[in-house]
mmCIF file of C-alpha atoms and ligand atoms in Angstrom:
data_model
loop_
_atom_site.group_PDB
_atom_site.id
_atom_site.type_symbol
_atom_site.label_atom_id
_atom_site.label_comp_id
_atom_site.label_asym_id
_atom_site.label_seq_id
_atom_site.Cartn_x
_atom_site.Cartn_y
_atom_site.Cartn_z
ATOM 1 C CA MET C 1 -19.177 -0.188 10.776
ATOM 2 C CA LYS C 2 -15.957 0.085 13.101
ATOM 3 C CA ILE C 3 -13.014 -0.531 11.110
ATOM 4 C CA LEU C 4 -9.377 -1.001 12.263
ATOM 5 C CA VAL C 5 -7.179 -0.055 9.566
ATOM 6 C CA THR C 6 -3.515 -0.890 10.093
ATOM 7 C CA GLY C 7 -0.776 0.892 8.343
ATOM 8 C CA GLY C 8 -3.022 3.684 7.537
ATOM 9 C CA ALA C 9 -0.471 6.432 7.641
ATOM 10 C CA GLY C 10 1.411 4.835 4.697
ATOM 11 C CA PHE C 11 0.781 5.297 0.929
ATOM 12 C CA ILE C 12 -2.204 3.132 0.178
ATOM 13 C CA GLY C 13 -3.636 2.990 3.629
ATOM 14 C CA SER C 14 -3.915 6.681 3.817
ATOM 15 C CA ASN C 15 -5.576 7.262 0.646
ATOM 16 C CA PHE C 16 -7.762 4.223 1.517
ATOM 17 C CA ILE C 17 -8.759 6.081 4.785
ATOM 18 C CA HIS C 18 -9.550 9.400 2.860
ATOM 19 C CA TYR C 19 -11.769 7.091 0.567
ATOM 20 C CA MET C 20 -13.552 5.542 3.145
ATOM 21 C CA LEU C 21 -14.359 8.567 5.132
ATOM 22 C CA GLU C 22 -15.708 10.327 2.118
ATOM 23 C CA HIS C 23 -17.816 7.201 0.794
ATOM 24 C CA HIS C 24 -18.837 5.876 4.207
ATOM 25 C CA PRO C 25 -19.068 8.975 6.500
ATOM 26 C CA ASP C 26 -21.000 7.094 9.341
ATOM 27 C CA TYR C 27 -18.165 4.518 9.721
ATOM 28 C CA ASP C 28 -15.602 4.731 12.608
ATOM 29 C CA ILE C 29 -11.756 4.303 11.635
ATOM 30 C CA ILE C 30 -9.157 3.602 14.047
ATOM 31 C CA ASN C 31 -5.777 3.598 12.178
ATOM 32 C CA LEU C 32 -3.117 1.670 14.046
ATOM 33 C CA ASP C 33 0.509 2.508 12.740
ATOM 34 C CA LYS C 34 3.782 2.112 14.026
ATOM 35 C CA LEU C 35 5.007 5.301 11.828
ATOM 36 C CA THR C 36 8.164 3.632 10.536
ATOM 37 C CA TYR C 37 10.147 5.744 8.088
ATOM 38 C CA ALA C 38 7.150 5.176 5.422
ATOM 39 C CA GLY C 39 4.425 6.219 7.826
ATOM 40 C CA ASN C 40 3.570 9.887 7.851
ATOM 41 C CA LEU C 41 0.631 11.488 9.856
ATOM 42 C CA GLU C 42 0.840 14.326 7.491
ATOM 43 C CA ASN C 43 -0.961 12.213 4.947
ATOM 44 C CA LEU C 44 -4.020 12.532 6.953
ATOM 45 C CA ARG C 45 -3.646 15.962 8.308
ATOM 46 C CA ASP C 46 -6.580 17.194 6.012
ATOM 47 C CA ILE C 47 -9.056 14.949 7.686
ATOM 48 C CA GLY C 48 -11.416 17.689 9.069
ATOM 49 C CA PRO C 49 -12.969 17.808 12.559
ATOM 50 C CA GLY C 50 -16.210 15.920 13.062
ATOM 51 C CA LYS C 51 -14.797 12.915 10.877
ATOM 52 C CA ARG C 52 -15.104 9.464 12.817
ATOM 53 C CA TYR C 53 -11.185 8.808 12.908
ATOM 54 C CA ARG C 54 -8.613 8.013 15.492
ATOM 55 C CA PHE C 55 -5.068 7.177 15.493
ATOM 56 C CA GLU C 56 -3.144 4.986 17.644
ATOM 57 C CA ARG C 57 0.678 4.659 17.324
ATOM 58 C CA GLY C 58 1.797 1.192 17.761
ATOM 59 C CA ASP C 59 2.987 -2.190 16.204
ATOM 60 C CA ILE C 60 0.578 -4.827 14.701
ATOM 61 C CA ALA C 61 3.108 -7.332 16.517
ATOM 62 C CA ASP C 62 2.200 -5.918 19.887
ATOM 63 C CA ALA C 63 -0.449 -8.467 20.936
ATOM 64 C CA ASP C 64 -1.531 -6.629 24.102
ATOM 65 C CA LEU C 65 -1.940 -3.317 22.331
ATOM 66 C CA VAL C 66 -3.746 -5.178 19.401
ATOM 67 C CA ARG C 67 -6.032 -6.865 21.739
ATOM 68 C CA GLY C 68 -6.901 -3.597 23.554
ATOM 69 C CA ILE C 69 -7.954 -2.241 20.315
ATOM 70 C CA MET C 70 -10.037 -5.085 19.184
ATOM 71 C CA ASP C 71 -11.995 -4.951 22.362
ATOM 72 C CA GLN C 72 -13.371 -1.690 21.327
ATOM 73 C CA GLY C 73 -15.977 -3.374 19.190
ATOM 74 C CA ILE C 74 -14.182 -3.565 15.807
ATOM 75 C CA ASP C 75 -16.090 -5.311 12.893
ATOM 76 C CA ALA C 76 -13.497 -5.343 10.444
ATOM 77 C CA VAL C 77 -9.695 -5.511 10.094
ATOM 78 C CA ILE C 78 -7.950 -4.307 6.844
ATOM 79 C CA ASN C 79 -4.218 -4.983 7.287
ATOM 80 C CA PHE C 80 -2.070 -2.711 5.099
ATOM 81 C CA ALA C 81 0.877 -2.506 7.740
ATOM 82 C CA ALA C 82 4.114 -3.755 6.095
ATOM 83 C CA GLU C 83 7.446 -3.202 5.371
ATOM 84 C CA SER C 84 6.965 -2.674 1.524
ATOM 85 C CA HIS C 85 10.178 -1.820 -0.539
ATOM 86 C CA VAL C 86 11.748 -4.720 -2.221
ATOM 87 C CA ASP C 87 15.127 -2.964 -2.295
ATOM 88 C CA ARG C 88 15.080 -2.546 1.563
ATOM 89 C CA SER C 89 14.093 -6.202 1.845
ATOM 90 C CA ILE C 90 17.278 -7.110 -0.098
ATOM 91 C CA LEU C 91 19.438 -5.133 2.443
ATOM 92 C CA GLU C 92 17.697 -5.938 5.526
ATOM 93 C CA PRO C 93 15.342 -9.049 5.353
ATOM 94 C CA ALA C 94 14.642 -9.352 9.255
ATOM 95 C CA SER C 95 12.354 -6.540 9.586
ATOM 96 C CA PHE C 96 9.998 -7.625 6.832
ATOM 97 C CA ILE C 97 9.476 -11.162 8.460
ATOM 98 C CA LYS C 98 8.924 -9.512 11.551
ATOM 99 C CA ALA C 99 6.268 -6.860 10.504
ATOM 100 C CA ASN C 100 4.842 -8.785 7.589
ATOM 101 C CA ILE C 101 4.677 -12.507 8.877
ATOM 102 C CA LEU C 102 4.604 -12.281 12.604
ATOM 103 C CA GLY C 103 2.716 -9.202 12.605
ATOM 104 C CA THR C 104 0.116 -10.349 10.216
ATOM 105 C CA HIS C 105 -0.001 -13.584 12.809
ATOM 106 C CA VAL C 106 -0.648 -11.361 15.873
ATOM 107 C CA LEU C 107 -3.673 -9.627 13.855
ATOM 108 C CA LEU C 108 -5.148 -12.959 12.839
ATOM 109 C CA ASP C 109 -4.775 -14.608 16.210
ATOM 110 C CA THR C 110 -6.259 -11.662 18.218
ATOM 111 C CA ALA C 111 -9.073 -11.042 15.273
ATOM 112 C CA ARG C 112 -9.906 -15.007 15.804
ATOM 113 C CA GLU C 113 -9.984 -14.759 19.778
ATOM 114 C CA ARG C 114 -12.216 -11.652 19.286
ATOM 115 C CA ARG C 115 -14.775 -13.216 16.769
ATOM 116 C CA ILE C 116 -14.021 -10.219 14.370
ATOM 117 C CA SER C 117 -16.508 -10.729 11.448
ATOM 118 C CA ARG C 118 -14.096 -9.726 8.417
ATOM 119 C CA PHE C 119 -10.469 -9.668 8.128
ATOM 120 C CA VAL C 120 -8.964 -8.196 4.780
ATOM 121 C CA GLN C 121 -5.240 -9.095 4.200
ATOM 122 C CA ILE C 122 -3.596 -6.636 1.655
ATOM 123 C CA SER C 123 -1.231 -8.463 -0.539
ATOM 124 C CA THR C 124 0.526 -8.098 -3.743
ATOM 125 C CA ASP C 125 0.782 -9.637 -7.336
ATOM 126 C CA GLU C 126 4.555 -9.851 -6.397
ATOM 127 C CA VAL C 127 3.771 -13.218 -4.592
ATOM 128 C CA TYR C 128 3.287 -14.885 -7.889
ATOM 129 C CA GLY C 129 6.785 -14.349 -9.001
ATOM 130 C CA SER C 130 7.783 -13.485 -12.413
ATOM 131 C CA LEU C 131 6.042 -13.740 -15.813
ATOM 132 C CA GLY C 132 7.469 -14.364 -19.132
ATOM 133 C CA ALA C 133 6.478 -12.273 -22.136
ATOM 134 C CA THR C 134 3.039 -13.747 -22.064
ATOM 135 C CA GLY C 135 0.285 -14.653 -19.666
ATOM 136 C CA ARG C 136 -1.135 -12.898 -16.867
ATOM 137 C CA PHE C 137 -1.425 -13.842 -12.977
ATOM 138 C CA THR C 138 -4.899 -15.457 -12.011
ATOM 139 C CA GLU C 139 -5.789 -16.275 -8.466
ATOM 140 C CA GLU C 140 -5.022 -19.623 -9.300
ATOM 141 C CA THR C 141 -1.290 -19.018 -10.198
ATOM 142 C CA CYS C 142 1.304 -20.819 -8.194
ATOM 143 C CA LEU C 143 3.197 -18.792 -5.700
ATOM 144 C CA ARG C 144 6.758 -18.353 -6.418
ATOM 145 C CA PRO C 145 8.000 -15.115 -4.637
ATOM 146 C CA ASN C 146 11.404 -14.184 -5.393
ATOM 147 C CA SER C 147 12.545 -11.205 -3.073
ATOM 148 C CA PRO C 148 12.367 -11.416 0.884
ATOM 149 C CA TYR C 149 9.768 -8.866 0.674
ATOM 150 C CA SER C 150 7.484 -10.935 -1.517
ATOM 151 C CA ALA C 151 8.174 -14.195 0.113
ATOM 152 C CA SER C 152 7.118 -12.482 3.328
ATOM 153 C CA LYS C 153 3.816 -11.451 1.867
ATOM 154 C CA ALA C 154 3.359 -14.865 0.400
ATOM 155 C CA SER C 155 3.878 -16.433 3.923
ATOM 156 C CA ALA C 156 1.277 -13.969 5.491
ATOM 157 C CA ASP C 157 -1.115 -14.996 2.828
ATOM 158 C CA MET C 158 -0.641 -18.664 3.449
ATOM 159 C CA ILE C 159 -1.236 -17.955 7.303
ATOM 160 C CA ALA C 160 -4.046 -15.976 6.639
ATOM 161 C CA LEU C 161 -5.714 -18.772 4.281
ATOM 162 C CA ALA C 162 -4.821 -21.509 6.862
ATOM 163 C CA TYR C 163 -6.765 -19.396 9.470
ATOM 164 C CA HIS C 164 -9.864 -19.458 6.982
ATOM 165 C CA ARG C 165 -9.608 -23.100 6.395
ATOM 166 C CA THR C 166 -8.794 -24.332 9.940
ATOM 167 C CA PHE C 167 -10.725 -22.021 12.109
ATOM 168 C CA GLY C 168 -13.313 -20.769 9.600
ATOM 169 C CA MET C 169 -12.222 -17.361 9.996
ATOM 170 C CA PRO C 170 -13.671 -14.617 7.547
ATOM 171 C CA VAL C 171 -10.139 -13.910 5.936
ATOM 172 C CA LEU C 172 -10.177 -12.299 2.382
ATOM 173 C CA ILE C 173 -6.977 -11.530 0.667
ATOM 174 C CA THR C 174 -6.403 -8.610 -2.104
ATOM 175 C CA ARG C 175 -3.554 -8.964 -4.467
ATOM 176 C CA THR C 176 -2.815 -5.607 -6.343
ATOM 177 C CA SER C 177 -0.629 -4.874 -8.924
ATOM 178 C CA ASN C 178 1.836 -1.606 -8.643
ATOM 179 C CA ASN C 179 -0.149 1.419 -7.118
ATOM 180 C CA TYR C 180 0.849 5.170 -7.696
ATOM 181 C CA GLY C 181 -0.490 8.236 -6.725
ATOM 182 C CA PRO C 182 -0.590 11.046 -3.837
ATOM 183 C CA TYR C 183 1.424 10.322 -0.692
ATOM 184 C CA GLN C 184 3.843 7.630 -2.010
ATOM 185 C CA PHE C 185 7.148 7.540 -0.245
ATOM 186 C CA PRO C 186 10.000 8.843 -3.086
ATOM 187 C CA GLU C 187 11.808 5.599 -2.729
ATOM 188 C CA LYS C 188 9.665 3.716 -4.969
ATOM 189 C CA LEU C 189 10.001 4.219 -8.727
ATOM 190 C CA LEU C 190 7.316 7.021 -9.597
ATOM 191 C CA PRO C 191 7.468 9.573 -6.748
ATOM 192 C CA LEU C 192 11.207 8.932 -7.016
ATOM 193 C CA ALA C 193 11.579 9.975 -10.668
ATOM 194 C CA ILE C 194 8.955 12.667 -10.383
ATOM 195 C CA THR C 195 10.737 14.415 -7.485
ATOM 196 C CA ASN C 196 14.178 13.636 -8.743
ATOM 197 C CA LEU C 197 13.149 15.332 -11.999
ATOM 198 C CA MET C 198 11.466 18.371 -10.277
ATOM 199 C CA GLU C 199 15.082 19.039 -9.219
ATOM 200 C CA ASP C 200 16.456 18.098 -12.513
ATOM 201 C CA ARG C 201 18.478 15.231 -10.916
ATOM 202 C CA SER C 202 18.640 12.020 -13.002
ATOM 203 C CA VAL C 203 16.396 8.905 -12.619
ATOM 204 C CA PRO C 204 17.967 5.515 -11.988
ATOM 205 C CA ILE C 205 16.891 2.646 -14.149
ATOM 206 C CA TYR C 206 17.555 -0.631 -13.007
ATOM 207 C CA GLY C 207 19.259 -2.981 -15.616
ATOM 208 C CA ASP C 208 17.918 -2.563 -19.267
ATOM 209 C CA GLY C 209 14.839 -0.629 -18.060
ATOM 210 C CA LEU C 210 12.665 -3.479 -19.883
ATOM 211 C CA ASN C 211 10.982 -5.063 -16.722
ATOM 212 C CA VAL C 212 7.404 -4.727 -17.047
ATOM 213 C CA ARG C 213 4.778 -3.577 -14.084
ATOM 214 C CA ASP C 214 1.080 -3.177 -14.227
ATOM 215 C CA TRP C 215 0.246 0.233 -12.797
ATOM 216 C CA ILE C 216 -3.140 1.057 -10.951
ATOM 217 C CA PHE C 217 -4.073 4.516 -9.454
ATOM 218 C CA VAL C 218 -4.171 4.113 -5.859
ATOM 219 C CA MET C 219 -7.974 5.478 -5.584
ATOM 220 C CA ASP C 220 -9.064 2.684 -7.951
ATOM 221 C CA ASN C 221 -7.576 0.154 -5.634
ATOM 222 C CA ALA C 222 -9.191 1.791 -2.637
ATOM 223 C CA GLU C 223 -12.585 1.400 -4.255
ATOM 224 C CA ALA C 224 -11.668 -2.423 -4.902
ATOM 225 C CA ILE C 225 -10.777 -3.053 -1.365
ATOM 226 C CA ASP C 226 -14.137 -1.306 -0.263
ATOM 227 C CA MET C 227 -15.952 -3.772 -2.352
ATOM 228 C CA VAL C 228 -14.044 -6.833 -1.175
ATOM 229 C CA LEU C 229 -14.700 -5.740 2.388
ATOM 230 C CA HIS C 230 -18.434 -5.389 1.789
ATOM 231 C CA LYS C 231 -19.352 -7.890 -1.214
ATOM 232 C CA GLY C 232 -16.486 -10.365 -1.063
ATOM 233 C CA GLU C 233 -16.622 -14.035 -0.161
ATOM 234 C CA ASP C 234 -14.780 -15.620 2.929
ATOM 235 C CA GLY C 235 -11.570 -17.513 2.234
ATOM 236 C CA GLU C 236 -11.556 -15.722 -1.437
ATOM 237 C CA ILE C 237 -8.420 -14.123 -3.000
ATOM 238 C CA TYR C 238 -9.181 -11.183 -5.300
ATOM 239 C CA ASN C 239 -6.719 -9.879 -7.879
ATOM 240 C CA ILE C 240 -6.797 -6.174 -8.567
ATOM 241 C CA GLY C 241 -5.052 -4.575 -11.512
ATOM 242 C CA ALA C 242 -6.095 -1.989 -14.333
ATOM 243 C CA GLY C 243 -4.285 -3.491 -17.393
ATOM 244 C CA HIS C 244 -1.886 -0.913 -17.571
ATOM 245 C CA GLU C 245 1.298 -2.859 -18.460
ATOM 246 C CA SER C 246 4.485 -0.714 -18.921
ATOM 247 C CA THR C 247 8.297 -1.100 -19.145
ATOM 248 C CA ASN C 248 10.017 0.893 -16.540
ATOM 249 C CA ILE C 249 11.751 2.790 -19.383
ATOM 250 C CA SER C 250 8.586 3.823 -21.036
ATOM 251 C CA LEU C 251 6.743 4.586 -17.936
ATOM 252 C CA VAL C 252 9.422 7.202 -16.918
ATOM 253 C CA SER C 253 9.481 8.651 -20.629
ATOM 254 C CA SER C 254 5.913 9.171 -20.107
ATOM 255 C CA VAL C 255 6.747 11.240 -17.053
ATOM 256 C CA LEU C 256 9.674 13.079 -18.724
ATOM 257 C CA GLY C 257 7.005 14.010 -21.501
ATOM 258 C CA ILE C 258 4.422 15.279 -18.817
ATOM 259 C CA MET C 259 7.026 17.460 -16.973
ATOM 260 C CA GLY C 260 8.848 18.534 -20.183
ATOM 261 C CA LYS C 261 12.215 17.139 -18.981
ATOM 262 C CA PRO C 262 15.047 15.688 -21.351
ATOM 263 C CA SER C 263 15.771 12.083 -21.842
ATOM 264 C CA SER C 264 19.397 12.902 -20.858
ATOM 265 C CA LEU C 265 18.302 12.741 -17.196
ATOM 266 C CA ILE C 266 17.759 8.908 -17.597
ATOM 267 C CA ALA C 267 20.674 7.108 -15.958
ATOM 268 C CA TYR C 268 20.785 3.330 -16.425
ATOM 269 C CA VAL C 269 22.332 1.922 -13.134
ATOM 270 C CA LYS C 270 23.246 -1.736 -11.864
ATOM 271 C CA ASP C 271 20.206 -4.031 -11.804
ATOM 272 C CA ARG C 272 18.431 -5.097 -8.730
ATOM 273 C CA PRO C 273 19.266 -8.814 -7.531
ATOM 274 C CA GLY C 274 16.656 -11.186 -8.400
ATOM 275 C CA HIS C 275 14.800 -8.487 -10.312
ATOM 276 C CA ASP C 276 11.342 -9.958 -11.346
ATOM 277 C CA ARG C 277 10.877 -9.468 -15.128
ATOM 278 C CA ARG C 278 7.291 -8.715 -15.719
ATOM 279 C CA TYR C 279 4.201 -8.650 -13.693
ATOM 280 C CA ALA C 280 0.774 -8.714 -15.128
ATOM 281 C CA ILE C 281 -2.625 -9.285 -13.246
ATOM 282 C CA ASP C 282 -5.717 -10.783 -14.670
ATOM 283 C CA PRO C 283 -8.520 -9.007 -12.812
ATOM 284 C CA SER C 284 -11.733 -10.909 -14.229
ATOM 285 C CA LYS C 285 -12.554 -12.469 -11.161
ATOM 286 C CA ILE C 286 -13.271 -9.242 -9.172
ATOM 287 C CA MET C 287 -14.635 -7.663 -12.347
ATOM 288 C CA THR C 288 -17.136 -10.479 -12.479
ATOM 289 C CA ALA C 289 -17.747 -11.429 -9.038
ATOM 290 C CA LEU C 290 -17.878 -8.094 -7.422
ATOM 291 C CA GLY C 291 -18.505 -5.566 -10.520
ATOM 292 C CA TRP C 292 -15.340 -3.586 -9.926
ATOM 293 C CA SER C 293 -13.439 -1.612 -12.606
ATOM 294 C CA PRO C 294 -10.656 0.605 -12.805
ATOM 295 C CA ARG C 295 -11.929 4.316 -13.500
ATOM 296 C CA THR C 296 -8.233 5.855 -14.096
ATOM 297 C CA THR C 297 -6.361 5.623 -17.352
ATOM 298 C CA LEU C 298 -2.570 5.333 -16.975
ATOM 299 C CA ARG C 299 -2.077 8.731 -18.724
ATOM 300 C CA ASP C 300 -4.527 10.561 -16.371
ATOM 301 C CA GLY C 301 -3.282 8.930 -13.335
ATOM 302 C CA LEU C 302 0.220 9.942 -14.089
ATOM 303 C CA LYS C 303 -0.959 13.415 -14.720
ATOM 304 C CA MET C 304 -2.644 13.747 -11.495
ATOM 305 C CA THR C 305 0.446 12.305 -9.811
ATOM 306 C CA VAL C 306 2.804 14.645 -11.260
ATOM 307 C CA ASP C 307 0.322 17.318 -10.530
ATOM 308 C CA TRP C 308 0.038 16.281 -6.743
ATOM 309 C CA TYR C 309 4.045 16.094 -6.239
ATOM 310 C CA THR C 310 4.413 19.577 -8.036
ATOM 311 C CA LYS C 311 1.675 21.155 -5.729
ATOM 312 C CA ASN C 312 3.353 19.458 -2.360
ATOM 313 C CA VAL C 313 6.984 20.102 -2.371
ATOM 314 C CA GLY C 314 6.947 20.736 1.375
ATOM 315 C CA TRP C 315 5.679 17.222 1.882
ATOM 316 C CA TRP C 316 8.192 15.265 -0.220
ATOM 317 C CA LYS C 317 11.025 17.574 0.922
ATOM 318 C CA ARG C 318 10.123 16.998 4.603
ATOM 319 C CA VAL C 319 9.561 12.842 3.710
ATOM 320 C CA ARG C 320 12.985 12.835 2.066
ATOM 321 C CA SER C 321 14.887 14.547 4.614
ATOM 322 C CA GLY C 322 13.093 12.611 7.463
ATOM 323 C CA GLU C 323 11.788 15.964 8.878
ATOM 324 C CA TYR C 324 8.120 14.827 8.854
ATOM 325 C CA LEU C 325 9.158 12.875 12.233
ATOM 326 C CA GLU C 326 10.219 15.985 13.882
ATOM 327 C CA TYR C 327 6.704 17.383 12.579
ATOM 328 C CA TYR C 328 5.122 14.548 14.354
ATOM 329 C CA GLU C 329 6.934 14.823 17.440
ATOM 330 C CA LYS C 330 5.874 18.677 17.466
ATOM 331 C CA ASN C 331 2.372 18.429 16.355
ATOM 332 C CA TYR C 332 1.176 15.089 17.863
ATOM 333 C CA SER C 333 3.385 13.256 20.265
ATOM 334 C CA ALA C 334 4.537 16.295 22.464
ATOM 335 C CA LYS C 335 0.957 17.165 22.793
ATOM 336 C CA GLY C 336 -0.223 13.829 23.790
ATOM 337 C CA LEU C 337 -1.439 12.187 20.406
ATOM 338 C CA LYS C 338 -3.793 14.959 19.543
ATOM 339 C CA THR C 339 -4.705 12.567 16.703
ATOM 340 C CA ASP C 340 -8.550 12.034 17.230
ATOM 341 C CA SER C 341 -10.326 14.336 14.720
ATOM 342 C CA ARG C 342 -13.744 14.029 16.830
HETATM 343 P P1 NAD J 401 4.014 1.841 2.776
HETATM 344 O O1 NAD J 401 5.435 1.450 3.132
HETATM 345 O O2 NAD J 401 3.751 3.396 2.264
HETATM 346 O O3 NAD J 401 3.076 1.962 4.281
HETATM 347 C C1 NAD J 401 3.212 0.767 5.249
HETATM 348 C C2 NAD J 401 2.633 1.482 6.492
HETATM 349 O O4 NAD J 401 2.748 0.334 7.451
HETATM 350 C C3 NAD J 401 3.586 2.904 7.076
HETATM 351 O O5 NAD J 401 2.588 3.657 7.387
HETATM 352 C C4 NAD J 401 4.207 2.073 8.221
HETATM 353 O O6 NAD J 401 4.423 3.051 9.466
HETATM 354 C C5 NAD J 401 3.366 0.988 8.763
HETATM 355 N N1 NAD J 401 3.742 -0.097 9.481
HETATM 356 C C6 NAD J 401 4.985 -0.739 8.948
HETATM 357 N N2 NAD J 401 5.154 -1.865 9.997
HETATM 358 C C7 NAD J 401 4.347 -1.676 10.638
HETATM 359 C C8 NAD J 401 4.098 -2.412 12.002
HETATM 360 N N3 NAD J 401 4.926 -3.481 12.463
HETATM 361 N N4 NAD J 401 3.092 -2.146 12.670
HETATM 362 C C9 NAD J 401 2.149 -1.020 12.472
HETATM 363 N N5 NAD J 401 2.341 -0.290 11.473
HETATM 364 C C10 NAD J 401 3.524 -0.578 10.469
HETATM 365 O O7 NAD J 401 3.370 0.707 2.021
HETATM 366 P P2 NAD J 401 2.119 0.795 1.205
HETATM 367 O O8 NAD J 401 2.887 1.041 -0.399
HETATM 368 O O9 NAD J 401 1.188 1.733 1.562
HETATM 369 O O10 NAD J 401 1.543 -0.736 0.913
HETATM 370 C C11 NAD J 401 0.214 -1.014 1.858
HETATM 371 C C12 NAD J 401 0.250 -2.539 1.808
HETATM 372 O O11 NAD J 401 -0.174 -2.766 0.361
HETATM 373 C C13 NAD J 401 1.424 -3.378 2.321
HETATM 374 O O12 NAD J 401 0.987 -4.434 2.906
HETATM 375 C C14 NAD J 401 1.818 -3.847 0.638
HETATM 376 O O13 NAD J 401 2.418 -4.932 1.006
HETATM 377 C C15 NAD J 401 0.755 -3.874 0.023
HETATM 378 N N6 NAD J 401 0.862 -3.493 -1.483
HETATM 379 C C16 NAD J 401 1.375 -2.392 -1.956
HETATM 380 C C17 NAD J 401 1.640 -2.035 -3.383
HETATM 381 C C18 NAD J 401 2.307 -0.917 -3.644
HETATM 382 O O14 NAD J 401 2.391 -0.768 -5.064
HETATM 383 N N7 NAD J 401 2.736 0.113 -2.995
HETATM 384 C C19 NAD J 401 1.228 -3.194 -4.345
HETATM 385 C C20 NAD J 401 0.537 -4.405 -3.908
HETATM 386 C C21 NAD J 401 0.354 -4.432 -2.472
HETATM 387 P P1 TYD J 402 9.463 -0.163 -7.198
HETATM 388 O O1 TYD J 402 8.812 1.110 -7.239
HETATM 389 O O2 TYD J 402 10.614 -0.355 -6.201
HETATM 390 O O3 TYD J 402 8.225 -1.378 -7.112
HETATM 391 P P2 TYD J 402 8.307 -3.123 -7.222
HETATM 392 O O4 TYD J 402 9.789 -3.318 -6.997
HETATM 393 O O5 TYD J 402 7.595 -3.381 -5.834
HETATM 394 O O6 TYD J 402 7.517 -3.321 -8.318
HETATM 395 O O7 TYD J 402 9.961 -0.529 -8.612
HETATM 396 C C1 TYD J 402 9.359 -0.680 -9.594
HETATM 397 C C2 TYD J 402 10.196 -1.185 -10.906
HETATM 398 O O8 TYD J 402 10.973 0.172 -10.948
HETATM 399 C C3 TYD J 402 10.977 -2.492 -10.623
HETATM 400 O O9 TYD J 402 10.948 -3.072 -11.821
HETATM 401 C C4 TYD J 402 12.322 -1.782 -10.080
HETATM 402 C C5 TYD J 402 12.341 -0.434 -10.924
HETATM 403 N N1 TYD J 402 13.131 0.566 -10.323
HETATM 404 C C6 TYD J 402 14.112 1.197 -11.228
HETATM 405 O O10 TYD J 402 14.298 1.012 -12.458
HETATM 406 N N2 TYD J 402 14.830 2.250 -10.463
HETATM 407 C C7 TYD J 402 14.305 2.905 -9.235
HETATM 408 O O11 TYD J 402 15.200 3.823 -8.591
HETATM 409 C C8 TYD J 402 13.379 2.269 -8.445
HETATM 410 C C9 TYD J 402 13.146 2.504 -7.002
HETATM 411 C C10 TYD J 402 12.805 0.859 -8.891
#
């Protein structure tokens, strides 16, 4: 199988590529990524020689480029590429509309033209909006996105489903809860907390800290996406979640405990505008229909994540300072995109 993974230099995409190369060594993977501030080829540098992996730098909204890649006999597209940070979407929505909506549309249009046999759109539980104290999101829950980020993801979902219903395109959608694990850019809560604490800096907690997120270890999500790709039904949506609900303050307190840091390093700050109160995923559909279940407990996942950031100080320091872009220019770009591992 030849797969086009978009956004594969980001957090989930790079973990997914590692997962796929390990579990399907006979697959070919092309990774199309624009390398925004969140995309980092260092996430993929330990892909050994002989692996069937190739990198292309570019924008999913560039129709000519996408057409050229899809003409190389692609069987499936998995679209991770997106602007992904809610706080940035509040400051600058336009780039979210362009990448997440227009970019997805270009991929869908080209995949339709080239009769690609599988298109997996990677979406988020945030499209459902905010829950009260009880209940969980099912695939039937109405979409009520509240941030420019979640609204752009909901729009992309709607266009993807319309392409299935109108043109019979083999589209599938995954909606996953908050991921955590290695290679996550340290602007999101967990890597921000871990890296700040490693330098004895405070962790900003928005509002009262009682907002609830449902946490899943990134490799459990990778396995679920692999199952959706192979066993999912066209036109279906699959919610993916591990059932690990936690308030932000309780999550950060667990990290403080694992790292042996004092609670005086917690700093309550002004709340995020339109801050969704609670997310919780009901994953029964993917568990029953595809036989998926999460493998990693929150406690184990947090320990593995803290351990990874502790062992990869160079990675997050370069990412934080923007130095990894220089690393890219030096190691890849200047040498003529030396990114094919074959
Ligand atoms: P990320 O920000 O770490 O990575 C996004 C990647 O997409 C980066 O490598 C970036 O360079 C690339 N990209 C951005 N715009 C592009 C464009 N126009 N063309 C090509 N590449 C582009 O994001 P992530 O956390 O890995 O999220 C991946 C996907 O999963 C996103 O679609 C996101 O909405 C979804 N998702 C994320 C989470 C989460 O907790 N992180 C949860 C649910 C769903
Ligand atoms: P984040 O990691 O940005 O993911 P999302 O907004 O997509 O869920 O935030 C997770 C939760 O943590 C969310 O409720 C906002 C909160 N948060 C903080 O309290 N402080 C922070 O510095 C950040 C980045 C997030």
